[in-house]
XYZ file of C-alpha atoms in Angstrom:
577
model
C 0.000 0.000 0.000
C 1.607 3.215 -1.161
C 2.404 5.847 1.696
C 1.775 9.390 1.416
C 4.668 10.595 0.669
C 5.003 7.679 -2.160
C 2.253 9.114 -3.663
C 2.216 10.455 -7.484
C 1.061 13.953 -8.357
C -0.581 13.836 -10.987
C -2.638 16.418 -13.270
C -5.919 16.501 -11.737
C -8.236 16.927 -14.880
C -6.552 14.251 -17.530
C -5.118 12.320 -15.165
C -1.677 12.133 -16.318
C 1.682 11.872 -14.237
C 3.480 14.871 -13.175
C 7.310 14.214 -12.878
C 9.478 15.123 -9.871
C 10.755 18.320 -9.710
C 8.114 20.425 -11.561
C 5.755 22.293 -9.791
C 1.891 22.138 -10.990
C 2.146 24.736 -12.924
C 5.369 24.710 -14.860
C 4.965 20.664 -16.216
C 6.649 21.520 -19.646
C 3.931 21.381 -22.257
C 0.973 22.142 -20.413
C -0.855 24.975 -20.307
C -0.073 27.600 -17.647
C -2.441 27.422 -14.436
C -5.998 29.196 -14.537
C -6.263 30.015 -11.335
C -7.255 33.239 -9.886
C -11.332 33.560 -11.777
C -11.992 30.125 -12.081
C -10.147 28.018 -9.623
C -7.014 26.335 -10.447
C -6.717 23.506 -12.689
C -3.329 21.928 -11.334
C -3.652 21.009 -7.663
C -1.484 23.742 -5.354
C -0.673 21.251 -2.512
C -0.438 17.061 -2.305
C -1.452 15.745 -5.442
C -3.960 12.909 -5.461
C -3.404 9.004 -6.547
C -3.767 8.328 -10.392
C -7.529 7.040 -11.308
C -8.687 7.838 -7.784
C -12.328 9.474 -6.974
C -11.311 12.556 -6.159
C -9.501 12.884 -9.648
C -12.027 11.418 -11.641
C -14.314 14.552 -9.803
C -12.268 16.932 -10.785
C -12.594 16.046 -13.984
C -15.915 15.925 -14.265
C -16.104 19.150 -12.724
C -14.339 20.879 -15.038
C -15.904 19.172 -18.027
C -19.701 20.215 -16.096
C -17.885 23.582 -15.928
C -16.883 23.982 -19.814
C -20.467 22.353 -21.098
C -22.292 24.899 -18.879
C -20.389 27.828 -20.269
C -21.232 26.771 -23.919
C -24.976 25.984 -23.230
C -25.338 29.503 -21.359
C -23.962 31.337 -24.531
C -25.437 28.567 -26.944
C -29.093 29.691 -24.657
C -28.605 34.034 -24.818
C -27.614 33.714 -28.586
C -30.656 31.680 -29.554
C -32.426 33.818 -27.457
C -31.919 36.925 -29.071
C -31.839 35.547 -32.312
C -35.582 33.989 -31.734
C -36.616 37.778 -30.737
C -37.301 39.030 -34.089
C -37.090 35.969 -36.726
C -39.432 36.674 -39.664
C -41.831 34.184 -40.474
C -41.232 33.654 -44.118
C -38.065 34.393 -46.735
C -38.388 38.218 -47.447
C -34.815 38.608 -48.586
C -34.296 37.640 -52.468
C -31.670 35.054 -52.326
C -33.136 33.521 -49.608
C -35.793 33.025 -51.913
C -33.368 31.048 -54.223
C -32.824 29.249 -51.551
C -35.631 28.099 -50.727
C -36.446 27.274 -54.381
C -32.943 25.073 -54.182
C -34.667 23.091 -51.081
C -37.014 21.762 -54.062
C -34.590 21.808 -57.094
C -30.739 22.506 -56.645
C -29.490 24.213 -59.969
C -26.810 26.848 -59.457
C -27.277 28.019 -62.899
C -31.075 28.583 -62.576
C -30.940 30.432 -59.228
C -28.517 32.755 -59.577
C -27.301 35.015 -58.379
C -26.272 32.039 -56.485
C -23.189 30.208 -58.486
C -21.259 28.468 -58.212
C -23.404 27.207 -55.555
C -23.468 26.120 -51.908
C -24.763 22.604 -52.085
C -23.870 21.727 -48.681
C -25.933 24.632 -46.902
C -28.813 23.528 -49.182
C -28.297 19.801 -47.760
C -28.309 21.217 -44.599
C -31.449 23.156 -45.220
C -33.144 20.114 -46.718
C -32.559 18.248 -43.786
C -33.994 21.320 -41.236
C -37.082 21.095 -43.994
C -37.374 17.353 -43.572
C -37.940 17.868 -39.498
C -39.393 21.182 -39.374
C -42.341 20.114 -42.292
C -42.326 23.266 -44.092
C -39.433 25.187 -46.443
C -39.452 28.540 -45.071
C -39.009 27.172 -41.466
C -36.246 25.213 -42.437
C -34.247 27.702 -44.172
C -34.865 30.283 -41.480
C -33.481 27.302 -38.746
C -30.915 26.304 -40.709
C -29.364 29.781 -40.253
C -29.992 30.043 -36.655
C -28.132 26.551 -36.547
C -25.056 28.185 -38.450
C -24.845 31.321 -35.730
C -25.095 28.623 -33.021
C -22.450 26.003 -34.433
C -20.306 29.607 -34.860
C -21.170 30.070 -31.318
C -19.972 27.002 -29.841
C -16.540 26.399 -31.778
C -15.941 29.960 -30.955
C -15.871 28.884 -27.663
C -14.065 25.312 -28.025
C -11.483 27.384 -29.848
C -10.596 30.291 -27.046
C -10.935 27.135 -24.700
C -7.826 25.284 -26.700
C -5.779 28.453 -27.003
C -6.526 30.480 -24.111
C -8.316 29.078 -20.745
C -11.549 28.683 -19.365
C -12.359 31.906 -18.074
C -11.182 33.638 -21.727
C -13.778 31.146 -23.851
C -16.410 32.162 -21.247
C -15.807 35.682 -22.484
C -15.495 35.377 -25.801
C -18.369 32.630 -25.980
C -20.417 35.306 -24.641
C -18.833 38.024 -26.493
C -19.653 35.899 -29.708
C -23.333 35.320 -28.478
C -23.647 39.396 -27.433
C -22.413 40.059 -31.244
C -25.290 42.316 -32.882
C -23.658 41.184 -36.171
C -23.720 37.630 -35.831
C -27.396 36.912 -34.020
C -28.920 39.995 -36.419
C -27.524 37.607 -39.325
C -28.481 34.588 -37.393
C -32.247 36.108 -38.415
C -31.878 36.233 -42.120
C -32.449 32.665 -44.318
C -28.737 32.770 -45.891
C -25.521 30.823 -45.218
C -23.658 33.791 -43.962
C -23.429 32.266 -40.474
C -22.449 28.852 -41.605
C -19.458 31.014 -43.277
C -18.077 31.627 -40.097
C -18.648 28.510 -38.597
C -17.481 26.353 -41.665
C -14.132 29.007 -41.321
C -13.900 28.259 -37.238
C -14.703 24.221 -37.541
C -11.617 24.177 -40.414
C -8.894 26.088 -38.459
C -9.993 24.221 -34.885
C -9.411 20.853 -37.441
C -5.808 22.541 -38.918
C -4.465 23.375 -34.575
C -5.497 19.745 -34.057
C -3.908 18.767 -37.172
C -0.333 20.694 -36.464
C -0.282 19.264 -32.920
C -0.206 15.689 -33.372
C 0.847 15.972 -37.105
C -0.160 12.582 -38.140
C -1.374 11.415 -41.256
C -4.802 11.393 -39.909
C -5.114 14.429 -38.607
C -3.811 16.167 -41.801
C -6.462 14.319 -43.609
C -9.053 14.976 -41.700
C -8.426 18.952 -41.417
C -8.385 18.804 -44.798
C -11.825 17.259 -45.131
C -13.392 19.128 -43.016
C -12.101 22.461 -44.740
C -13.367 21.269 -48.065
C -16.347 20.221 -46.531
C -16.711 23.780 -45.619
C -16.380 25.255 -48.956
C -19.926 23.685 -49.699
C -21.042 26.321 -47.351
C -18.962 29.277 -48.904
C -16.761 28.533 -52.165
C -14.353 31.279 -51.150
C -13.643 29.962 -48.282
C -11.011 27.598 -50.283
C -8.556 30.716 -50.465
C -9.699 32.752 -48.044
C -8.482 30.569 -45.112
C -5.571 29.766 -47.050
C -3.364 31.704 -45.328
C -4.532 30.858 -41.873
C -4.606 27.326 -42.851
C -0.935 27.206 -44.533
C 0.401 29.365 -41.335
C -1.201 27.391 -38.450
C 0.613 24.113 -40.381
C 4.105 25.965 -39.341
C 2.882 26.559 -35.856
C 4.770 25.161 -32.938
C 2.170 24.751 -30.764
C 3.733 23.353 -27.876
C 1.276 22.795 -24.865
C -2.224 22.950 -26.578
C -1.523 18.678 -27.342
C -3.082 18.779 -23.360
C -5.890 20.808 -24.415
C -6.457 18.972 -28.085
C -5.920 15.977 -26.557
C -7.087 15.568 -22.925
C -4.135 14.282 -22.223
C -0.444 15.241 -21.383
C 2.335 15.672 -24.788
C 3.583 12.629 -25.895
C 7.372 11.558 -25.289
C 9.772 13.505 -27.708
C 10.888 10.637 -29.484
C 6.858 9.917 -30.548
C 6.372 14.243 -31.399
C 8.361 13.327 -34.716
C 5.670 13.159 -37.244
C 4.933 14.547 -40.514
C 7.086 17.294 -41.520
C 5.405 20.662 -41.515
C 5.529 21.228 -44.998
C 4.013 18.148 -45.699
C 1.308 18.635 -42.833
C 0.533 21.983 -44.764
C 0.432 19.819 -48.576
C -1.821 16.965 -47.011
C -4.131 19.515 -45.630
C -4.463 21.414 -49.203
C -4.866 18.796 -50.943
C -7.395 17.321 -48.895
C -9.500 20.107 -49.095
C -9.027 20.333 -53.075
C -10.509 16.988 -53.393
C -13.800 17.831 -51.529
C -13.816 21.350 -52.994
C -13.249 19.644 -56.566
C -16.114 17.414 -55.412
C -18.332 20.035 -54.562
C -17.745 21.616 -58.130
C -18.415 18.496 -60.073
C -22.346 17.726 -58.011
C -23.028 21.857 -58.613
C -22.170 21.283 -62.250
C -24.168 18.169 -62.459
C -26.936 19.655 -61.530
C -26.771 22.485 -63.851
C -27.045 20.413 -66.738
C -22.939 20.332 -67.566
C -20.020 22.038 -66.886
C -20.613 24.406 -69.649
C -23.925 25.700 -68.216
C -21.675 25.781 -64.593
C -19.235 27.514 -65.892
C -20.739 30.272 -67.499
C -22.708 30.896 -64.949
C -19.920 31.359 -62.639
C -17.811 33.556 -64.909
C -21.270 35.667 -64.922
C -20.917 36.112 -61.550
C -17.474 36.956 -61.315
C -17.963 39.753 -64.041
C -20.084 40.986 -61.811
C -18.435 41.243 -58.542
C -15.730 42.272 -60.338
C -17.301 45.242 -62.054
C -19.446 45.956 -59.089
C -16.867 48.327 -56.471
C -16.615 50.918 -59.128
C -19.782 51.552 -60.071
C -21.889 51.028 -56.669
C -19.494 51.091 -53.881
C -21.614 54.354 -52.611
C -24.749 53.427 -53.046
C -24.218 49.879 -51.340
C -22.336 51.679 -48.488
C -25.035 53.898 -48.231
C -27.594 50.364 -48.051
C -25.726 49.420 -45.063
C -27.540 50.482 -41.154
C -25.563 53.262 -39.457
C -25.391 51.054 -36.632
C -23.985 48.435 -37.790
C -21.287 49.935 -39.757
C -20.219 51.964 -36.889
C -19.909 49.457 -34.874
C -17.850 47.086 -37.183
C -15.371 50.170 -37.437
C -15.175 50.656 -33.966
C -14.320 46.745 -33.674
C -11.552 46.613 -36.349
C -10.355 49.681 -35.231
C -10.231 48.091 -31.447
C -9.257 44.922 -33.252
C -5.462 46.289 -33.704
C -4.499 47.739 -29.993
C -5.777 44.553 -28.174
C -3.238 42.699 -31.186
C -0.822 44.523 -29.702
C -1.965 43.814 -25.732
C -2.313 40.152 -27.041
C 1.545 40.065 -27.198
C 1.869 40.070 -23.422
C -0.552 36.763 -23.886
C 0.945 33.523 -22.501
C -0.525 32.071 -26.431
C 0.591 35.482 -28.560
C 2.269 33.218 -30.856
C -0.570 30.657 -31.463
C -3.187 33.618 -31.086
C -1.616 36.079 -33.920
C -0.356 33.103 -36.275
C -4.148 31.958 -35.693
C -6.266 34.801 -35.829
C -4.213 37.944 -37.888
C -4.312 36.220 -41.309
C -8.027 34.825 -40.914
C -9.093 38.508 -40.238
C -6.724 40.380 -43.412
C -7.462 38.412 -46.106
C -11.099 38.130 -45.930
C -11.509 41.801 -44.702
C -9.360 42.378 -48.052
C -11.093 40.175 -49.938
C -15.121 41.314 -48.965
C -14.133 45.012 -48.322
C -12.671 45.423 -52.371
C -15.261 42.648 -53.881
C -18.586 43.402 -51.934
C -18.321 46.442 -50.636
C -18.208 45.720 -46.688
C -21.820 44.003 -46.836
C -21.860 43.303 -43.418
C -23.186 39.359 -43.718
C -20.125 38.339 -45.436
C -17.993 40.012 -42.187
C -19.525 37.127 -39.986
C -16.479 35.241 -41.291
C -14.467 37.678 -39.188
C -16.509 37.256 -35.695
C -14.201 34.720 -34.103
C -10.826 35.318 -34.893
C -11.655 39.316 -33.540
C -13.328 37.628 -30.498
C -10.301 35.406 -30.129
C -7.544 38.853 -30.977
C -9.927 40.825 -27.984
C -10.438 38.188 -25.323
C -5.934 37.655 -25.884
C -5.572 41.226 -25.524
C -7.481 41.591 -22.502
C -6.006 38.451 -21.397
C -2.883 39.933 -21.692
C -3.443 43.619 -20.289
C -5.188 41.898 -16.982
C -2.789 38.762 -16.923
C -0.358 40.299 -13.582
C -3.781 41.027 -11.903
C -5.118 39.722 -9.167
C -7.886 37.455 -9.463
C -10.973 40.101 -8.199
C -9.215 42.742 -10.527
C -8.987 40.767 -13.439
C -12.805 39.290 -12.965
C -14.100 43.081 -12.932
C -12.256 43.643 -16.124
C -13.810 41.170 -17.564
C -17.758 41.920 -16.331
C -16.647 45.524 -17.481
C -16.043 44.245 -20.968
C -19.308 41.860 -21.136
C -21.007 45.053 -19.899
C -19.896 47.190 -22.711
C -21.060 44.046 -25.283
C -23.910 43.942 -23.107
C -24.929 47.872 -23.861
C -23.996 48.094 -27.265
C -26.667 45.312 -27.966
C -29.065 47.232 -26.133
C -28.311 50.365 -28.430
C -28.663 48.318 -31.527
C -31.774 46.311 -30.210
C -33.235 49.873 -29.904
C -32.090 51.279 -33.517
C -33.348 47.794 -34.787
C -36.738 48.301 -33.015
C -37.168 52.087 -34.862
C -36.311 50.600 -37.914
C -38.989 47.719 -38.008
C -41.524 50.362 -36.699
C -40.021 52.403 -39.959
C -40.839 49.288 -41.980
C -44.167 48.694 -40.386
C -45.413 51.857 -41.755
C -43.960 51.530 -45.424
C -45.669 48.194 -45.412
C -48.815 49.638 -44.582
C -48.560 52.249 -47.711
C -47.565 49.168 -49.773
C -50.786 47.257 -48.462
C -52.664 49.870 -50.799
C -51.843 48.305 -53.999
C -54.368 45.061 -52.837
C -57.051 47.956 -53.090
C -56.676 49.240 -56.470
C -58.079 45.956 -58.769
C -58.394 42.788 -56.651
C -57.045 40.067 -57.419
C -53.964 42.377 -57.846
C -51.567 40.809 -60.180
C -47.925 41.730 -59.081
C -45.024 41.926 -58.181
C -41.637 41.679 -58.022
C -39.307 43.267 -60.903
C -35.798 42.897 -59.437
C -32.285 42.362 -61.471
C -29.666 40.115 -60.027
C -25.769 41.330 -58.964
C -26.034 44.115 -61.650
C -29.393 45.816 -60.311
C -26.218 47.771 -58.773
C -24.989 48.997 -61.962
C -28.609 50.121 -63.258
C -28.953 48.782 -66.594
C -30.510 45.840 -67.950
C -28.444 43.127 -69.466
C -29.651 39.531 -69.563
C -31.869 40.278 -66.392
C -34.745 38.394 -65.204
C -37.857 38.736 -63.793
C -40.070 37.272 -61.084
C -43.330 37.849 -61.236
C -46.314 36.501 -58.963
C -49.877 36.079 -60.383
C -53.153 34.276 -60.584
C -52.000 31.748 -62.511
C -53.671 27.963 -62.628
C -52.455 24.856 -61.200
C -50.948 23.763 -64.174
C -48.322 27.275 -64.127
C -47.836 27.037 -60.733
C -43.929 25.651 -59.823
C -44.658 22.555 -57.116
C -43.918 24.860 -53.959
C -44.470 23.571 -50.579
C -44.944 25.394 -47.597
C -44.467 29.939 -46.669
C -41.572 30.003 -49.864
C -42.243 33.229 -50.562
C -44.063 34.370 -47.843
C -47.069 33.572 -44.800
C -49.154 36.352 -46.941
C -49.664 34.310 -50.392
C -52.121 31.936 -50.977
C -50.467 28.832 -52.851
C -54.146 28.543 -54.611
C -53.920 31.831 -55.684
C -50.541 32.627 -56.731
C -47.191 30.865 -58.251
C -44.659 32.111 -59.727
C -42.057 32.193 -63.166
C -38.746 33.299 -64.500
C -39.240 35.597 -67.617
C -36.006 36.468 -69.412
C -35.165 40.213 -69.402
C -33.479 41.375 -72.699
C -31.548 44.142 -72.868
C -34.462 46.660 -74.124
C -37.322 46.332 -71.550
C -39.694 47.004 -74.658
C -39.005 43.351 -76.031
C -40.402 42.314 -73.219
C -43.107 39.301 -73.289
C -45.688 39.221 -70.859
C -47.701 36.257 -70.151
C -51.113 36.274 -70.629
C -53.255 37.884 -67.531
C -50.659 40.138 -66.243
C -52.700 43.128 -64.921
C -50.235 45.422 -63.510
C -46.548 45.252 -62.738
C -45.449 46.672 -59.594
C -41.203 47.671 -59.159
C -39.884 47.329 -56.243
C -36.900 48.550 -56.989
C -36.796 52.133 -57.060
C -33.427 52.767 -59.444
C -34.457 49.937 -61.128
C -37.788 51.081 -61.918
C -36.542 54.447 -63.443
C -34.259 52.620 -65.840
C -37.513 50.317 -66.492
C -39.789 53.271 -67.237
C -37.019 55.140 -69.453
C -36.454 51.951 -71.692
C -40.223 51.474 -72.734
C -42.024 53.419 -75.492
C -44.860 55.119 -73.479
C -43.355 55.342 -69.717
C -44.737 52.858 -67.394
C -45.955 51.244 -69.488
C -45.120 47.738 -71.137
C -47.382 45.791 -74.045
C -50.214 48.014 -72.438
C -49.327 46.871 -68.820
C -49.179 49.923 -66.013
C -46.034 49.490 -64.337
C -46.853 50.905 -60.560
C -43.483 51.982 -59.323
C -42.355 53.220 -55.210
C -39.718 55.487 -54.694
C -38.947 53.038 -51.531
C -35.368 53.827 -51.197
C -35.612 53.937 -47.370
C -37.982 50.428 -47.782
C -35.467 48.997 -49.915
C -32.003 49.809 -47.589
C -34.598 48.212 -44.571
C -34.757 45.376 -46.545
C -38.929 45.168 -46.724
C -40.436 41.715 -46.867
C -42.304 39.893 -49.749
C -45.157 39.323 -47.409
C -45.472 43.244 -46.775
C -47.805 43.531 -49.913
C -50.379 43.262 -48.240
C -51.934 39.997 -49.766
C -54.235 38.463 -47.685
């Protein structure tokens, strides 16, 4: 029977031996003690006997502790994200979206190419258990903000410490970005998910650097670039740099255990880590190509389509970089500048970090290329900058981890409620702003409900371009329009597609090709009135018929709803009962 002083220490949350001659907190590879908010994780005095009760608590303890964190910030982001869904797609490509639920054909819904089959698996599944398309979609992007949510938090936990993925989980949940795009039907918030899930994958992958691992990061990156194609080069960088990373102590936290012996570290060579990882992901992403072309008839079809596209983004920051700046809520782009602004300072504070290595190798180039990348091709839309939430959340929680680090623990847990109170009161401001502006879009919907007066049934709606509505002229656009059409012209929709406010025996919907002269336009048959929705667009429709607002004898009722349209008003606010 061992005697006390015969006793092992060992780590008391994996288990693992500690050798003579190292205190708790300086066993070489393991990450530095937390003690001081949270407790400690390495015992202070006697250790306890490997696979006793007491260790086997501890454990569990701090495993309790971790899965209670996550669930609290998992619960407040769903939370404020349930406060104001919509209850049907209003937004135009989440239309498309919902159309791909039924039939998947990048080339038929653009401005969509070159696709995102795996967020439309992903909303065909939410369809299959929610029963109904719009509710799907509309879950299926709540899902994405709460995935983002929780690997946020797993990845702070890895690099960082308890206490810092607390923060930033909540910081992550408090975002006004993130749960305001956790509202809208699109796969902006699987973006930043997809981006976290793939470099989590790539830290595992560089710490044990085994064939495995490099495999498996890579799979899981190209799995990712189903949600977002770009994200194949944007996390590139990021990717390529975290395979270079020494990273030391984080095999305890990747692992659950202690390192392994240096004669077992030796494993792939770093170059080769970064190669296997690449070309893992190429395969899936080369996968993900060849299903979106086969289901847009052939790669020709595919690739046109995508070349389309890319004329357009590329043509699109010249022409409308104002007027899409000028789209985006005051709020929100004050507060992203404020971040990235903030975002550089607490860089620098994250160099007194314990992780400053792993934390800037990790997080600087999966913030400058993507900021680069959205900022010159889109403008700043602030749904592609979800992609950006947690590697800012991780740069913020390191900084403060590093200004507060040589504080005691009380001092350093009131910097950190002082921080969650300043997330806490900026959402308040923009809950408040976002309030105004639905009671703003409340009362444009009400003048819109007017139009069901003038000639019931009225025959509508919607005359919208695609990318180059931006660059107000009309080349190879199309139309949707909604009318009374019979069941045989109706496309087999199930469930609120387009809105809770159409009846599906009423109304369907069709593509009409838009030539380049608006006056070559063909109707169908029992088209009553056309109503533009689109204010710019609608001036450039009027000036290319013969007789204005008019076309083949049609009124075209046009809105000067440029405050509507930058609030982003709903299908269903047409009043259609």
């Amino acid at each position: 029977m061992p005697t006390a002083g015969s006793r092992r220490r060992v780590h008391s949350r994996t288990g693992t031996p500690v050798p003579a001659g190292h205190a708790a907190g300086q066993h070489p590879g393991v990450l530095r003690s937390e003690s001081g908010l949270w407790g400690p994780v390495m015992p202070r005095a006697a250790g306890v006997v490997e696979g006793s009760a007491s260790l086997r608590w501890s454990a569990g303890r701090a495993a309790l502790v971790d899965g209670l964190a996550a669930l609290a910030a998992a619960a407040l982001y769903l939370r404020l994200c349930a406060a104001h869904t919509p209850t049907y797609l209003f937004y135009w490509d989440s239309a498309q979206y919902g159309l791909a639920v039924l039939h998947f054909d990048p080339a038929a819904h653009r401005p969509q190419p070159p696709g995102y089959p795996l967020f439309v698996l992903v909303c065909r599944l939410a369809t299959w258990l929610k029963g109904d398309v719009t509710a799907g979609v509309l879950a299926a992007s709540a899902f994405g903000g709460l995935c983002t949510v929780l690997l946020t938090f797993l990845l702070l936990r890895t690099l960082l410490g308890r206490w810092q993925a607390v923060v930033g989980g909540l910081l992550v949940a408090l975002s006004p970005l993130l749960w305001s795009e956790g509202q809208l039907p699109l796969p902006y918030t699987w973006a930043s998910a997809g981006a976290a899930a793939s470099v989590l994958c790539s830290l595992r992958a560089a710490s044990r650097r085994t064939l495995s691992a490099a495999v498996g990061a890579g799979l899981v990156w190209g799995m990712c670039t189903g949600l977002r194609p770009e994200l194949a080069w944007l996390l590139l960088p990021a990717m390529v740099a975290i395979s270079f990373l020494k990273t030391g102590g984080l095999d305890m936290a990747l692992r659950g255990r202690e390192p392994a012996a240096p004669s077992r570290q030796r494993g792939l060579p770093r170059s080769l880590l970064a190669l296997v990882v690449a070309a893992a992901a190429l395969g899936v992403g080369a996968a993900w190509v060849a299903y979106c072309a086969a289901s847009s008839g052939g790669w020709a079809i595919y690739v046109s389509a995508a070349e389309d596209v890319v004329s357009n983004v590329r043509t699109l920051p010249g022409r409308a970089a104002v007027g899409t700046l000028e789209r985006q809520q005051s709020s929100f782009r004050l507060g992203w500048l404020l971040a990235f602004g903030l975002a550089w300072p607490l860089a620098g504070a994250a160099l007194l970090s314990s992780r400053r290595r792993q934390v800037l190798v990790t997080a600087l180039p999966w913030t400058l290329v993507p900021a680069a990348f959205y900022g010159l091709a889109y403008c700043g839309r602030r749904g592609y900058l979800c992609v950006l939430v947690p590697p800012m959340v991780l740069l913020m929680v390191a900084g403060v981890d590093g200004l507060t680090r040589r504080l005691s623990g009380r001092t350093r847990a009131l910097a950190v409620c002082c921080l969650t109170l300043v997330a806490a009161r900026l959402l308040v401001t923009y809950a408040h702003l976002n309030e105004c502006a639905r009671e703003t879009e409340r009362a444009v919907a009400h003048e819109l409900a007017a139009a069901r007066s003038l000639d019931p049934p009225t025959t509508l709606l919607l005359v919208w371009g695609e990318y180059r509505v931006f660059s107000f002229h009309l080349p190879a656009h199309r139309v949707w329009w909604l009318a009374g059409l019979t069941a045989r012209d109706r496309p087999p929709l199930r469930g609120r597609v387009f809105g809770s406010h159409l009846r599906r025996d009423t109304f369907g919907g069709r593509w009409i090709p838009m030539p380049a002269s608006a006056s070559s336009v063909r109707l169908p048959s029992g088209i009553r009135r056309l109503v533009a929705f689109d204010s710019q667009y609608a001036r450039t429709l009027r000036g290319a018929t013969m007789t204005p607002a008019v076309i083949q004898g049609v009124p075209v009722w046009t809105l000067d709803v440029g405050t509507a349209r930058r609030l982003w008003v709903r299908l269903g606010a047409w009043g259609l009962k």
